[in-house]
PDB file of C-alpha atoms in Angstrom:
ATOM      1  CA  UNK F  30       0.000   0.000   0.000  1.00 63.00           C
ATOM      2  CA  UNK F  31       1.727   2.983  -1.163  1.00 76.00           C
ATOM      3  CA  UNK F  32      -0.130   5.833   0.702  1.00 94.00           C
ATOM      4  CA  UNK F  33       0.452   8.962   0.601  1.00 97.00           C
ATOM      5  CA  UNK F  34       3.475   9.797  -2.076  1.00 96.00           C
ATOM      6  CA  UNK F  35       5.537  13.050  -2.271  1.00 96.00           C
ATOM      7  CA  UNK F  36       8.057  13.951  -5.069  1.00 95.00           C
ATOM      8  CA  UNK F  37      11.194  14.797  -4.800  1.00 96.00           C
ATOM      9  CA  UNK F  38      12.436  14.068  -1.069  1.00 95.00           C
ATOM     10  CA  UNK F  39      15.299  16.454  -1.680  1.00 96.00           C
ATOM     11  CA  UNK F  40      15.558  20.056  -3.126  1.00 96.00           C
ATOM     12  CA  UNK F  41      18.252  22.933  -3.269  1.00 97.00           C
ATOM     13  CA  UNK F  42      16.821  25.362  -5.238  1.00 96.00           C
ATOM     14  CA  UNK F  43      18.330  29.042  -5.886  1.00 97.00           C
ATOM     15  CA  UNK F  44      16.423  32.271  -4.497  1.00 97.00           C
ATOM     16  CA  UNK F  45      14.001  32.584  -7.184  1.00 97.00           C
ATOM     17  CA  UNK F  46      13.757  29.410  -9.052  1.00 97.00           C
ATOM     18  CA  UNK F  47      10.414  28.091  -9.307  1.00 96.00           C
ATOM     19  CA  UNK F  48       9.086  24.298  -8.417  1.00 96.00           C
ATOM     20  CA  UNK F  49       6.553  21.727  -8.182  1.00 97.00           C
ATOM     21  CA  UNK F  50       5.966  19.816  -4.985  1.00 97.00           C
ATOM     22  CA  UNK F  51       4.043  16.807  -6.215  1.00 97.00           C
ATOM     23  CA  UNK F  52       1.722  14.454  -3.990  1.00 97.00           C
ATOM     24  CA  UNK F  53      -0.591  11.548  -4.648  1.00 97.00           C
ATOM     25  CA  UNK F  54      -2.491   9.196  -2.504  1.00 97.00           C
ATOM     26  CA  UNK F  55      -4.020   6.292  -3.329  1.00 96.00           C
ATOM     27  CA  UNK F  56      -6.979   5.793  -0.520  1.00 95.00           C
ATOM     28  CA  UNK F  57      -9.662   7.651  -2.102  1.00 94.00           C
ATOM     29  CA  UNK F  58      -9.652  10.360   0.066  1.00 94.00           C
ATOM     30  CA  UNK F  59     -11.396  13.484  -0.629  1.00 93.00           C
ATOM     31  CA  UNK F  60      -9.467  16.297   1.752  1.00 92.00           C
ATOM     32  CA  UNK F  61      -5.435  16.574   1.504  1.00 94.00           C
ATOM     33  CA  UNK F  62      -3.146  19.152   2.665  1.00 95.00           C
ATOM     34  CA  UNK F  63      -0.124  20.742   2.715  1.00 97.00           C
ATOM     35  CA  UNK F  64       1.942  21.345   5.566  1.00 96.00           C
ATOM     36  CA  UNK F  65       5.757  22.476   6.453  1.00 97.00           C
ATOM     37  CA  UNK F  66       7.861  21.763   9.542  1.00 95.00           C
ATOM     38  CA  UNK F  67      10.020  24.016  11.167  1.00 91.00           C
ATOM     39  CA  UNK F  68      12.102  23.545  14.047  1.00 81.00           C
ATOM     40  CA  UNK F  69      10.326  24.048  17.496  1.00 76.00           C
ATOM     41  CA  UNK F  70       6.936  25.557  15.363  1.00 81.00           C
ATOM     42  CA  UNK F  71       5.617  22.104  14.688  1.00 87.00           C
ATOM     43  CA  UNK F  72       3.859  21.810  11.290  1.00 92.00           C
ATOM     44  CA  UNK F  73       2.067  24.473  10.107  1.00 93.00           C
ATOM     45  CA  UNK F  74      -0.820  24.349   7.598  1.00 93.00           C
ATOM     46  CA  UNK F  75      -0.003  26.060   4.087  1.00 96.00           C
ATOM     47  CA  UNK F  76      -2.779  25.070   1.795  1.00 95.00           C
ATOM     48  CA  UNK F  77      -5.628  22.283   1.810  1.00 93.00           C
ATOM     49  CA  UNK F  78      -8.275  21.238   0.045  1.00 93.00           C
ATOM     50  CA  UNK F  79     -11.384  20.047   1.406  1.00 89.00           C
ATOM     51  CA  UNK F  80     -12.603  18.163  -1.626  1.00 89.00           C
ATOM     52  CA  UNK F  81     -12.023  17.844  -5.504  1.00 89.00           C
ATOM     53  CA  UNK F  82     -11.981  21.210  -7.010  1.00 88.00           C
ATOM     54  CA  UNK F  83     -11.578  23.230  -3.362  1.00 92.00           C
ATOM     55  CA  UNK F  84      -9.007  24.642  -2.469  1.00 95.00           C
ATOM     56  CA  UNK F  85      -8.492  26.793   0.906  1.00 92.00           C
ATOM     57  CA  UNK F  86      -5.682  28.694   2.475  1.00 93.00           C
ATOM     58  CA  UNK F  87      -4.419  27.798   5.328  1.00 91.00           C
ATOM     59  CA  UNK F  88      -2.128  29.470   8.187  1.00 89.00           C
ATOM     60  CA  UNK F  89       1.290  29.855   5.803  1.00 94.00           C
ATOM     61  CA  UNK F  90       0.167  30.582   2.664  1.00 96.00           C
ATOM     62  CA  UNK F  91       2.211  33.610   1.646  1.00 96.00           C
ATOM     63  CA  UNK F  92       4.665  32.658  -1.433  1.00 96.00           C
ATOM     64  CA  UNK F  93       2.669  29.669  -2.386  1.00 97.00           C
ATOM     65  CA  UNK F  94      -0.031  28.234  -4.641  1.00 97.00           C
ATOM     66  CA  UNK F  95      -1.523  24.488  -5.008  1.00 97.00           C
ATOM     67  CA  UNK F  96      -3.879  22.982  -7.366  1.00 96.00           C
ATOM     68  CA  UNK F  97      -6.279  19.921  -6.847  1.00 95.00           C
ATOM     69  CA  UNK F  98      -5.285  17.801  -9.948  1.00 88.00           C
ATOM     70  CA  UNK F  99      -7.849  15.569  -9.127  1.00 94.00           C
ATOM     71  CA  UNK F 100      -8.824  13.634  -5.911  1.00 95.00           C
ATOM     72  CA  UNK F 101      -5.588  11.392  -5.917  1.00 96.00           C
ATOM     73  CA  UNK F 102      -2.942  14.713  -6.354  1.00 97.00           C
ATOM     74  CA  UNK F 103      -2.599  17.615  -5.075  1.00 97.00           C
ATOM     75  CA  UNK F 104       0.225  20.198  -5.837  1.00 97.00           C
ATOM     76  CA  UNK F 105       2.121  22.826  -4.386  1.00 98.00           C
ATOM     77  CA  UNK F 106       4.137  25.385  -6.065  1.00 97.00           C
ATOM     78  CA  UNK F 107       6.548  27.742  -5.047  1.00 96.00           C
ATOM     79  CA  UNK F 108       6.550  30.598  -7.844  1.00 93.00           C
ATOM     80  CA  UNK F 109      10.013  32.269  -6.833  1.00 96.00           C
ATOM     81  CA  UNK F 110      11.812  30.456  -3.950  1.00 96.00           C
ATOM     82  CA  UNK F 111      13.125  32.715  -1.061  1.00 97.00           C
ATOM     83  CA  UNK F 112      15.416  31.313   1.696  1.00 96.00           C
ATOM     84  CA  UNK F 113      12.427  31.523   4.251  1.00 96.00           C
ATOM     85  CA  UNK F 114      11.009  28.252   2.663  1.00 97.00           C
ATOM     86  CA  UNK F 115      13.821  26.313   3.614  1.00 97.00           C
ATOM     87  CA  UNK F 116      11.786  23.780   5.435  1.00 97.00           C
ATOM     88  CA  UNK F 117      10.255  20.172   5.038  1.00 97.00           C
ATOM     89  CA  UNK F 118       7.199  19.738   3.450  1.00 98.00           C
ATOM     90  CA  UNK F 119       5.035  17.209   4.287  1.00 97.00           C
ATOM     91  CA  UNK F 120       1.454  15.984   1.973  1.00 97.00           C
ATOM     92  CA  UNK F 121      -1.132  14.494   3.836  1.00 96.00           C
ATOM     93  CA  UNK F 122      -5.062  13.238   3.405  1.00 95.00           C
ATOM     94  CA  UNK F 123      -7.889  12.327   5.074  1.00 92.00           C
ATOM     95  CA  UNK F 124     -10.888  10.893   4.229  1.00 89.00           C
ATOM     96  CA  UNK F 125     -13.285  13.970   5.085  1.00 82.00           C
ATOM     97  CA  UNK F 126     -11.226  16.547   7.334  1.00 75.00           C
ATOM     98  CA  UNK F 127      -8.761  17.314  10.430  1.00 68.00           C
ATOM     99  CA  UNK F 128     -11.008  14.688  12.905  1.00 71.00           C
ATOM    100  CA  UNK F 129     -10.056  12.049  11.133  1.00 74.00           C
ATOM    101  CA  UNK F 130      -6.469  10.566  11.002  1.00 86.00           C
ATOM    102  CA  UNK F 131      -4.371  12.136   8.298  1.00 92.00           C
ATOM    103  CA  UNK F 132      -2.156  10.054   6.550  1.00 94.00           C
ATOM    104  CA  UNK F 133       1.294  11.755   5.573  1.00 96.00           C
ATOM    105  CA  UNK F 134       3.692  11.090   3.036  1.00 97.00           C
ATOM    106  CA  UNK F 135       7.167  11.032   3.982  1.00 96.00           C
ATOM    107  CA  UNK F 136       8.056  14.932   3.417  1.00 96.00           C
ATOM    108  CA  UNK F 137      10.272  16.739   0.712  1.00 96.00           C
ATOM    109  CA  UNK F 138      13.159  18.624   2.676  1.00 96.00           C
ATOM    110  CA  UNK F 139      13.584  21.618   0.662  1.00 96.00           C
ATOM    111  CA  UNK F 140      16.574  24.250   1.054  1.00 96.00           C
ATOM    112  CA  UNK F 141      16.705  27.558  -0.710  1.00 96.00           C
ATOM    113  CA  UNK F 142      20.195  28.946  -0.920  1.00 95.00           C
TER     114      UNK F 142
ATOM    115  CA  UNK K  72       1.170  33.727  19.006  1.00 69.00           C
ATOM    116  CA  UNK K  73       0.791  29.869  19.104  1.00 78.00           C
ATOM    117  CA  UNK K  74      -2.524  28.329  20.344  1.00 90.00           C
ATOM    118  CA  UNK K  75      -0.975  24.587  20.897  1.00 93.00           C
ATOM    119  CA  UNK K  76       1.812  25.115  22.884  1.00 94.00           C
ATOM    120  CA  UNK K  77       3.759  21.794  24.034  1.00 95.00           C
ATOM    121  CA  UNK K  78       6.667  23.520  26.838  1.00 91.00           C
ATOM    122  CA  UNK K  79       9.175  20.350  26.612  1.00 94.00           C
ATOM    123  CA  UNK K  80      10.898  20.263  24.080  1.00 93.00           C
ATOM    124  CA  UNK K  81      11.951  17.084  25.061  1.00 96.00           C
ATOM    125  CA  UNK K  82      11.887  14.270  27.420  1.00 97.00           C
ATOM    126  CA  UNK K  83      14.284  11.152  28.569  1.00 97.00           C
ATOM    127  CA  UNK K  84      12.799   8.118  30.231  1.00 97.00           C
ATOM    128  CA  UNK K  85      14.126   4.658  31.284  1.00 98.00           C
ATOM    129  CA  UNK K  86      13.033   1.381  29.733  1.00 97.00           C
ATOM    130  CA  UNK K  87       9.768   0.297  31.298  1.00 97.00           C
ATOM    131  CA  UNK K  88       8.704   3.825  32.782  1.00 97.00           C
ATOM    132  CA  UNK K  89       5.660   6.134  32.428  1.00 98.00           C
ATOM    133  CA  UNK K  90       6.343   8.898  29.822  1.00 98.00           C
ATOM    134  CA  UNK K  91       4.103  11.948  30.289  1.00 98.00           C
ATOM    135  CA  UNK K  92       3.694  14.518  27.148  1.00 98.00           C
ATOM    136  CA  UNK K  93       2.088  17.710  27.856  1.00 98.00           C
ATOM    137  CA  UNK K  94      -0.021  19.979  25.740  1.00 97.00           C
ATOM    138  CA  UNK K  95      -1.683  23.161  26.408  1.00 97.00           C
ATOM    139  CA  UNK K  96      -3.925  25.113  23.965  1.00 96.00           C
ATOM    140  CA  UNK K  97      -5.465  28.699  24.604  1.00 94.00           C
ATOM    141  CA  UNK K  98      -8.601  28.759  21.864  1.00 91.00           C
ATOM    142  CA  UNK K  99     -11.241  27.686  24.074  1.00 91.00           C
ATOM    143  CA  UNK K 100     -13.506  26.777  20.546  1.00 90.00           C
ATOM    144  CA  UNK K 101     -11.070  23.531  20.174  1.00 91.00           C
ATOM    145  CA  UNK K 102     -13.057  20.547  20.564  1.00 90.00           C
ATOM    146  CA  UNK K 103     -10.952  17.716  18.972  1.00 92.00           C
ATOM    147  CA  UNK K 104      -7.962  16.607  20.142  1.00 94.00           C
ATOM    148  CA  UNK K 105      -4.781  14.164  18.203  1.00 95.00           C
ATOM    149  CA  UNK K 106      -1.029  12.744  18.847  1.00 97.00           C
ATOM    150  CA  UNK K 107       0.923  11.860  16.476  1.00 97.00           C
ATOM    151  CA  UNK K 108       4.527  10.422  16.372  1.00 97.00           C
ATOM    152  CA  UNK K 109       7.249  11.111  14.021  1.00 96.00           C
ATOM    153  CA  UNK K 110      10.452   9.363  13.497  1.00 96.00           C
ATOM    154  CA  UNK K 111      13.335  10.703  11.746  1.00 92.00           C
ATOM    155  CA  UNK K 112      12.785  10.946   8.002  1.00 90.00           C
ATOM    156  CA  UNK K 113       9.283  10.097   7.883  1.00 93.00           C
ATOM    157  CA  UNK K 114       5.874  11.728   7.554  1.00 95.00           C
ATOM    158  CA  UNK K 115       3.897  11.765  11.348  1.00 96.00           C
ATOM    159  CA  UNK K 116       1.362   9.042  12.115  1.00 96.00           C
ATOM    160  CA  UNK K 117      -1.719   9.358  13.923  1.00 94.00           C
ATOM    161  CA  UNK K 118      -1.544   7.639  17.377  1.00 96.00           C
ATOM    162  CA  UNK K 119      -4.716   8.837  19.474  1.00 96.00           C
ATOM    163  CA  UNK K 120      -7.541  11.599  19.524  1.00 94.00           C
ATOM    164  CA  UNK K 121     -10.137  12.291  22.160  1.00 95.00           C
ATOM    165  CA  UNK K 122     -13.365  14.380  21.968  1.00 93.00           C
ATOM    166  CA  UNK K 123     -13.612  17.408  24.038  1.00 93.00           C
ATOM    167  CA  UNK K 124     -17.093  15.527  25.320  1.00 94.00           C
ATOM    168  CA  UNK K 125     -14.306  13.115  27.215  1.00 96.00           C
ATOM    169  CA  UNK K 126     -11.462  13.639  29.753  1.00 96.00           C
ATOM    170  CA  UNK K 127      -9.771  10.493  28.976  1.00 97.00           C
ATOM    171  CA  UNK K 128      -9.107   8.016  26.107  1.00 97.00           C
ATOM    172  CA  UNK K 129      -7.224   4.936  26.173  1.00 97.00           C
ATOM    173  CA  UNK K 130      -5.666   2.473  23.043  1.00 96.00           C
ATOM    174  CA  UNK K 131      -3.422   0.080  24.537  1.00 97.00           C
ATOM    175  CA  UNK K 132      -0.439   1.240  26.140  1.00 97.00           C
ATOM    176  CA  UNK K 133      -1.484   4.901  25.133  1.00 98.00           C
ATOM    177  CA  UNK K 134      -4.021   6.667  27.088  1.00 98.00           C
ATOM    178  CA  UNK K 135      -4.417  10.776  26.477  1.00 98.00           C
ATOM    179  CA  UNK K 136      -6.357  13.384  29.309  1.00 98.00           C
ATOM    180  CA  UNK K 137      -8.168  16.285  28.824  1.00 98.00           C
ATOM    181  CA  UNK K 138      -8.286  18.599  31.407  1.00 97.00           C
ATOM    182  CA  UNK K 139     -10.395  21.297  29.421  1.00 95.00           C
ATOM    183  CA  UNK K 140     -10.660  23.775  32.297  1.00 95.00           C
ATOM    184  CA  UNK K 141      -7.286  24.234  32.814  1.00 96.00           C
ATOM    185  CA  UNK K 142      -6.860  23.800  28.766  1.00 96.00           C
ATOM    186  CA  UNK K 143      -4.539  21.245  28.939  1.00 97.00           C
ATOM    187  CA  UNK K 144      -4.039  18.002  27.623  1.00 97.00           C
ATOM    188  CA  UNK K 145      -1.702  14.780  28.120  1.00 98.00           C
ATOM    189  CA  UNK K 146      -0.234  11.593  26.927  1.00 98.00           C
ATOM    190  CA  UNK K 147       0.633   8.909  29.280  1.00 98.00           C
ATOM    191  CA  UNK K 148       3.051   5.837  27.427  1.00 98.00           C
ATOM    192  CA  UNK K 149       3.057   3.117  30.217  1.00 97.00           C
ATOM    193  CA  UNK K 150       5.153   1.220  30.009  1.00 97.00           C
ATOM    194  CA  UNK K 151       7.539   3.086  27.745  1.00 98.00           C
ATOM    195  CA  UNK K 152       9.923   1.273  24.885  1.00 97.00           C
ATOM    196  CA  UNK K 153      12.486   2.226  23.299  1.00 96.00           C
ATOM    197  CA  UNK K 154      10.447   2.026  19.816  1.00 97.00           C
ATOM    198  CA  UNK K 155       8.378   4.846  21.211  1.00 97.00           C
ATOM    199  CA  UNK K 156      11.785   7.089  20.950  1.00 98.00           C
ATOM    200  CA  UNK K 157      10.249   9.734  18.474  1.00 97.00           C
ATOM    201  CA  UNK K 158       8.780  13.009  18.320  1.00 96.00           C
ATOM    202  CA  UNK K 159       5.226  13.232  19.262  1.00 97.00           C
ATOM    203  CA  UNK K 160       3.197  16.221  18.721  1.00 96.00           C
ATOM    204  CA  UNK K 161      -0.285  17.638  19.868  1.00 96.00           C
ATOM    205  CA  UNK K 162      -3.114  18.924  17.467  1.00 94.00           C
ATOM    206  CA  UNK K 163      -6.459  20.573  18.220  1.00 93.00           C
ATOM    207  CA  UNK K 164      -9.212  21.643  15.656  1.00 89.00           C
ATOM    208  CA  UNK K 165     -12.498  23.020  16.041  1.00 83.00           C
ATOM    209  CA  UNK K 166     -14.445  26.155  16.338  1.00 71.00           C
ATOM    210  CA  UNK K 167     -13.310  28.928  14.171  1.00 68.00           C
ATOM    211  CA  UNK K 168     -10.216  26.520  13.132  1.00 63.00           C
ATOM    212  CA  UNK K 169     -12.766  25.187  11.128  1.00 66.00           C
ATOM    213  CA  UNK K 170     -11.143  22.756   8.520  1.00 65.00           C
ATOM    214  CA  UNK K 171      -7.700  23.816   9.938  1.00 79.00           C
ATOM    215  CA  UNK K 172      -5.639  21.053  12.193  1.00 87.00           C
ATOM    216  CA  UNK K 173      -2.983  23.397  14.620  1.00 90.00           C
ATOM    217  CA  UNK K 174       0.084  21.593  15.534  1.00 92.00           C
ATOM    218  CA  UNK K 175       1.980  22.390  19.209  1.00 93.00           C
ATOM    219  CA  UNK K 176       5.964  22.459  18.486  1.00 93.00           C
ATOM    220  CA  UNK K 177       6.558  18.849  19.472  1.00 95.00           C
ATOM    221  CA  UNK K 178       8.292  16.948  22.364  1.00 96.00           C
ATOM    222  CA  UNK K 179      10.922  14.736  21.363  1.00 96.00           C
ATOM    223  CA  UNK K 180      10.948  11.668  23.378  1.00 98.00           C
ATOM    224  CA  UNK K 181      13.923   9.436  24.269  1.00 98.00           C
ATOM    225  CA  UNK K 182      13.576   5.947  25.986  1.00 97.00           C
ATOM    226  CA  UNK K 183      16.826   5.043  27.210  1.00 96.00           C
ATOM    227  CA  UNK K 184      16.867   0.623  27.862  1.00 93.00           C
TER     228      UNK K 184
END
């Protein structure tokens, strides 16, 4: 059972390159989100989506956009990198919102030099 | 200003003791409550949850308390192993958090054998 799956587990990206953070699960699950880790601030909500074709910000989402692909993926994208995104990203889903156990993928650590 | 709050940042316990992980929250809307674990260089995993309509849920070695007047919440791992070495952090949602999990900083816990 593959999960939740993110793409790529490792980034160094330049201050203003652009990426794709991709992220697929495979447990029909209709809410996923998008979440980064910082030391000693826990993770902190940057984007979710409550259901195919939503999509809501959450409490980071300065410098970032997503889009719901369809119910399996759901994207984020950093338009022009800046070393304050340094962080790990983690995808996760649940089957209809926060309540229920999210399942997370296994995070993208991302530095921005 | 962070609404989960978890004050140790981390904890050492011997082989076979009670660990205790503390959470406090200050939005008195929250009314659902989760643990996860994390180990190095993978995504968290749910562990636990309890209602705000309980003060206590138990799963096995893993019971959680919820003291809501004083806002505070706990995780009791009796008897601690060393596989429970990890970093466990609190969540709350609820209220005006609608859709929107909020993560304490984490307490990273180390059982010594």
């Amino acid at each position: 059972n593959a999960g939740v799956t993110q793409t790529p587990k490792f980034q160094v990206l330049k201050t203003g390159q652009s990426m794709t953070l991709q992220c697929a699960q495979d447990m029909n699950h209709n809410s996923m989100y998008w979440y980064r880790q910082d030391p000693g601030m826990g993770l902190r909500l940057i984007y979710y989506s409550a259901s195919e074709g939503t999509t809501d910000k959450g409490e980071v989402p300065n410098g970032y956009n997503v889009s719901r692909l369809n119910k399996r993926e759901f994207s984020l994208r950093l338009e022009s990198a800046a070393p304050s995104q340094t962080s790990v990203y983690f995808c996760a889903s649940s089957e209809y919102g926060p309540n229920e156990k999210l399942f997370f993928g296994s995070g993208t650590q991302l530095s921005v030099l | 200003d962070q609404q989960v709050k978890q004050n140790s940042p981390s904890l050492s316990v011997q082989e076979g003791r009670i660990s205790i992980l503390n959470c406090d929250y200050t939005n008195s809307m929250f009314d659902y409550f989760l643990w996860y674990k994390k180990y190095p260089a993978e995504g968290p995993t749910f562990l636990i949850s309890i209602s705000s309509i309980k003060d206590k849920n138990e799963d096995g070695r893993f019971t959680v308390f919820l003291n809501k007047s004083a806002k505070h919440l706990s995780l009791h791992i009796v008897p601690s192993q060393p596989g429970d070495s990890a970093v466990y952090f609190c969540a709350a949602s609820g209220g005006n958090a609608g859709n929107m999990l909020t993560f304490g900083g984490g307490t990273r816990l180390m059982v010594k054998p």
